[in-house]
Amino acid sequence: MTTALQSPPPSHPLLRLRLAPRGDLQRTIDGAWWPHSYDLLAELPRLLAGLPRAWGHITSVTVNGATWSAGPGRMLVANQVVRLRRNLTASAPQTIVLLTPGQGRWDLVVLPPDTTEEAAEPLMATAAGGHV
């Protein structure tokens, strides 16, 4: 009997993030994020680790409370406390807002984890182009 060897799944799935180019123009959307799940405690550290250093230390994150799994009001990410806020309004159900004191606010479109790659690619490209 032979057994086919399978590669183990990656311990850290790739970060699926596309950001709009930096420039002087004000944008309503700064890019797109396609998480692997709605488990904020698992997904947020990966997202924050993949952001540009120029964005500084994100101290506050606001997500749609009806979409993401429940969690604490704060979490430790890379030895820094990040405040988690949940928004229950329908005004921006598919976004995540990242705040850095003194440096700015970044809004990312969040693609549902079960989005197919074929559907995700044009959505992410559009969001990164700032045309959402």
PDB file of C-alpha atoms in Angstrom:
ATOM      1  CA  MET A   1       0.000   0.000   0.000  1.00  0.00           C
ATOM      2  CA  THR A   2       1.370   3.387  -0.925  1.00  0.00           C
ATOM      3  CA  THR A   3       0.487   6.657   0.688  1.00  0.00           C
ATOM      4  CA  ALA A   4       0.628   9.940  -1.135  1.00  0.00           C
ATOM      5  CA  LEU A   5       2.511  12.582   0.758  1.00  0.00           C
ATOM      6  CA  GLN A   6       0.679  15.834   1.190  1.00  0.00           C
ATOM      7  CA  SER A   7       2.275  19.114   2.055  1.00  0.00           C
ATOM      8  CA  PRO A   8       1.105  20.494   5.369  1.00  0.00           C
ATOM      9  CA  PRO A   9      -1.102  23.573   5.125  1.00  0.00           C
ATOM     10  CA  PRO A  10       0.792  26.826   5.634  1.00  0.00           C
ATOM     11  CA  SER A  11       0.907  27.809   9.284  1.00  0.00           C
ATOM     12  CA  HIS A  12       0.336  31.420   8.310  1.00  0.00           C
ATOM     13  CA  PRO A  13      -1.935  31.854   5.271  1.00  0.00           C
ATOM     14  CA  LEU A  14      -0.902  34.589   2.900  1.00  0.00           C
ATOM     15  CA  LEU A  15      -2.202  38.056   3.588  1.00  0.00           C
ATOM     16  CA  ARG A  16      -4.636  39.000   0.849  1.00  0.00           C
ATOM     17  CA  LEU A  17      -4.375  42.774   0.837  1.00  0.00           C
ATOM     18  CA  ARG A  18      -4.197  45.351  -1.912  1.00  0.00           C
ATOM     19  CA  LEU A  19      -3.600  49.012  -1.087  1.00  0.00           C
ATOM     20  CA  ALA A  20      -4.178  52.111  -3.165  1.00  0.00           C
ATOM     21  CA  PRO A  21      -1.005  53.900  -4.240  1.00  0.00           C
ATOM     22  CA  ARG A  22       0.118  56.691  -1.962  1.00  0.00           C
ATOM     23  CA  GLY A  23      -0.510  60.166  -3.218  1.00  0.00           C
ATOM     24  CA  ASP A  24      -1.841  63.562  -2.381  1.00  0.00           C
ATOM     25  CA  LEU A  25      -5.426  62.709  -3.282  1.00  0.00           C
ATOM     26  CA  GLN A  26      -7.924  62.096  -0.500  1.00  0.00           C
ATOM     27  CA  ARG A  27      -9.557  58.694  -0.880  1.00  0.00           C
ATOM     28  CA  THR A  28     -12.688  57.270   0.674  1.00  0.00           C
ATOM     29  CA  ILE A  29     -11.260  53.742   0.385  1.00  0.00           C
ATOM     30  CA  ASP A  30      -7.567  52.974   0.843  1.00  0.00           C
ATOM     31  CA  GLY A  31      -7.597  49.409  -0.433  1.00  0.00           C
ATOM     32  CA  ALA A  32      -9.118  45.974   0.011  1.00  0.00           C
ATOM     33  CA  TRP A  33      -8.585  43.108   2.429  1.00  0.00           C
ATOM     34  CA  TRP A  34      -9.730  39.549   1.820  1.00  0.00           C
ATOM     35  CA  PRO A  35      -9.462  37.676   5.135  1.00  0.00           C
ATOM     36  CA  HIS A  36      -9.524  33.889   5.371  1.00  0.00           C
ATOM     37  CA  SER A  37     -12.282  33.911   8.039  1.00  0.00           C
ATOM     38  CA  TYR A  38     -14.431  36.203  10.170  1.00  0.00           C
ATOM     39  CA  ASP A  39     -12.369  35.362  13.261  1.00  0.00           C
ATOM     40  CA  LEU A  40     -11.028  38.818  14.092  1.00  0.00           C
ATOM     41  CA  LEU A  41      -8.622  37.533  16.736  1.00  0.00           C
ATOM     42  CA  ALA A  42      -6.940  35.318  14.135  1.00  0.00           C
ATOM     43  CA  GLU A  43      -7.123  37.664  11.147  1.00  0.00           C
ATOM     44  CA  LEU A  44      -6.308  41.073  12.625  1.00  0.00           C
ATOM     45  CA  PRO A  45      -2.705  40.349  13.683  1.00  0.00           C
ATOM     46  CA  ARG A  46      -1.901  39.191  10.123  1.00  0.00           C
ATOM     47  CA  LEU A  47      -3.472  42.302   8.653  1.00  0.00           C
ATOM     48  CA  LEU A  48      -1.682  44.710  10.979  1.00  0.00           C
ATOM     49  CA  ALA A  49       1.667  42.981  10.419  1.00  0.00           C
ATOM     50  CA  GLY A  50       1.275  43.418   6.659  1.00  0.00           C
ATOM     51  CA  LEU A  51       0.498  47.132   6.639  1.00  0.00           C
ATOM     52  CA  PRO A  52       3.092  49.676   5.495  1.00  0.00           C
ATOM     53  CA  ARG A  53       5.344  50.976   8.268  1.00  0.00           C
ATOM     54  CA  ALA A  54       4.476  54.505   7.149  1.00  0.00           C
ATOM     55  CA  TRP A  55       0.965  53.963   8.508  1.00  0.00           C
ATOM     56  CA  GLY A  56       2.428  53.866  12.016  1.00  0.00           C
ATOM     57  CA  HIS A  57       1.079  51.866  14.925  1.00  0.00           C
ATOM     58  CA  ILE A  58      -2.627  51.179  14.529  1.00  0.00           C
ATOM     59  CA  THR A  59      -4.262  51.732  17.923  1.00  0.00           C
ATOM     60  CA  SER A  60      -7.933  51.411  17.037  1.00  0.00           C
ATOM     61  CA  VAL A  61      -9.845  49.163  14.648  1.00  0.00           C
ATOM     62  CA  THR A  62     -13.554  49.435  13.849  1.00  0.00           C
ATOM     63  CA  VAL A  63     -15.391  46.547  12.198  1.00  0.00           C
ATOM     64  CA  ASN A  64     -18.991  45.646  11.489  1.00  0.00           C
ATOM     65  CA  GLY A  65     -20.192  43.964  14.674  1.00  0.00           C
ATOM     66  CA  ALA A  66     -22.793  41.876  12.869  1.00  0.00           C
ATOM     67  CA  THR A  67     -20.213  40.386  10.498  1.00  0.00           C
ATOM     68  CA  TRP A  68     -17.200  39.541  12.673  1.00  0.00           C
ATOM     69  CA  SER A  69     -17.038  36.980  15.458  1.00  0.00           C
ATOM     70  CA  ALA A  70     -17.377  38.325  18.969  1.00  0.00           C
ATOM     71  CA  GLY A  71     -14.212  39.285  20.772  1.00  0.00           C
ATOM     72  CA  PRO A  72     -12.777  41.462  23.484  1.00  0.00           C
ATOM     73  CA  GLY A  73     -12.705  45.249  23.401  1.00  0.00           C
ATOM     74  CA  ARG A  74      -8.916  45.182  23.186  1.00  0.00           C
ATOM     75  CA  MET A  75      -6.249  42.798  22.043  1.00  0.00           C
ATOM     76  CA  LEU A  76      -2.488  42.624  22.149  1.00  0.00           C
ATOM     77  CA  VAL A  77      -0.853  42.652  18.711  1.00  0.00           C
ATOM     78  CA  ALA A  78       2.948  42.655  18.444  1.00  0.00           C
ATOM     79  CA  ASN A  79       3.195  43.801  22.076  1.00  0.00           C
ATOM     80  CA  GLN A  80       0.883  46.756  21.421  1.00  0.00           C
ATOM     81  CA  VAL A  81      -2.682  47.205  22.639  1.00  0.00           C
ATOM     82  CA  VAL A  82      -5.242  47.665  19.857  1.00  0.00           C
ATOM     83  CA  ARG A  83      -8.756  48.844  20.749  1.00  0.00           C
ATOM     84  CA  LEU A  84     -11.482  46.941  18.913  1.00  0.00           C
ATOM     85  CA  ARG A  85     -14.710  48.755  18.170  1.00  0.00           C
ATOM     86  CA  ARG A  86     -17.845  47.305  16.660  1.00  0.00           C
ATOM     87  CA  ASN A  87     -20.133  49.365  14.495  1.00  0.00           C
ATOM     88  CA  LEU A  88     -23.675  48.046  14.101  1.00  0.00           C
ATOM     89  CA  THR A  89     -24.879  50.545  11.511  1.00  0.00           C
ATOM     90  CA  ALA A  90     -25.510  49.537   7.948  1.00  0.00           C
ATOM     91  CA  SER A  91     -23.643  52.537   6.511  1.00  0.00           C
ATOM     92  CA  ALA A  92     -20.402  50.622   5.866  1.00  0.00           C
ATOM     93  CA  PRO A  93     -20.977  46.927   6.518  1.00  0.00           C
ATOM     94  CA  GLN A  94     -18.071  45.729   4.385  1.00  0.00           C
ATOM     95  CA  THR A  95     -15.285  47.961   5.673  1.00  0.00           C
ATOM     96  CA  ILE A  96     -12.685  48.014   8.386  1.00  0.00           C
ATOM     97  CA  VAL A  97     -11.392  51.322   9.744  1.00  0.00           C
ATOM     98  CA  LEU A  98      -7.821  51.569  11.060  1.00  0.00           C
ATOM     99  CA  LEU A  99      -6.701  54.561  13.134  1.00  0.00           C
ATOM    100  CA  THR A 100      -3.244  55.808  14.060  1.00  0.00           C
ATOM    101  CA  PRO A 101      -3.106  58.825  16.388  1.00  0.00           C
ATOM    102  CA  GLY A 102      -1.506  61.799  14.680  1.00  0.00           C
ATOM    103  CA  GLN A 103      -1.044  59.968  11.372  1.00  0.00           C
ATOM    104  CA  GLY A 104      -4.427  59.153   9.982  1.00  0.00           C
ATOM    105  CA  ARG A 105      -7.319  56.908   9.221  1.00  0.00           C
ATOM    106  CA  TRP A 106      -7.424  54.137   6.647  1.00  0.00           C
ATOM    107  CA  ASP A 107     -10.590  52.468   5.375  1.00  0.00           C
ATOM    108  CA  LEU A 108     -10.379  49.083   3.687  1.00  0.00           C
ATOM    109  CA  VAL A 109     -13.116  47.220   1.863  1.00  0.00           C
ATOM    110  CA  VAL A 110     -13.459  43.729   3.349  1.00  0.00           C
ATOM    111  CA  LEU A 111     -14.247  40.924   0.923  1.00  0.00           C
ATOM    112  CA  PRO A 112     -16.138  37.986   2.423  1.00  0.00           C
ATOM    113  CA  PRO A 113     -13.786  35.065   3.141  1.00  0.00           C
ATOM    114  CA  ASP A 114     -15.773  32.736   0.874  1.00  0.00           C
ATOM    115  CA  THR A 115     -15.352  34.997  -2.183  1.00  0.00           C
ATOM    116  CA  THR A 116     -13.879  33.094  -5.107  1.00  0.00           C
ATOM    117  CA  GLU A 117     -10.491  34.138  -6.439  1.00  0.00           C
ATOM    118  CA  GLU A 118     -12.088  35.020  -9.790  1.00  0.00           C
ATOM    119  CA  ALA A 119     -14.529  37.377  -8.085  1.00  0.00           C
ATOM    120  CA  ALA A 120     -12.025  38.769  -5.567  1.00  0.00           C
ATOM    121  CA  GLU A 121      -9.378  39.897  -8.040  1.00  0.00           C
ATOM    122  CA  PRO A 122     -11.420  42.605  -9.826  1.00  0.00           C
ATOM    123  CA  LEU A 123     -12.990  43.780  -6.565  1.00  0.00           C
ATOM    124  CA  MET A 124      -9.590  44.202  -4.938  1.00  0.00           C
ATOM    125  CA  ALA A 125      -8.187  45.945  -8.003  1.00  0.00           C
ATOM    126  CA  THR A 126     -11.114  48.372  -8.050  1.00  0.00           C
ATOM    127  CA  ALA A 127     -10.757  49.150  -4.331  1.00  0.00           C
ATOM    128  CA  ALA A 128      -7.013  49.686  -4.662  1.00  0.00           C
ATOM    129  CA  GLY A 129      -7.660  51.999  -7.586  1.00  0.00           C
ATOM    130  CA  GLY A 130      -9.888  54.113  -5.364  1.00  0.00           C
ATOM    131  CA  HIS A 131     -12.992  53.696  -7.487  1.00  0.00           C
ATOM    132  CA  VAL A 132     -15.308  52.126  -4.896  1.00  0.00           C
TER     133      VAL A 132
END
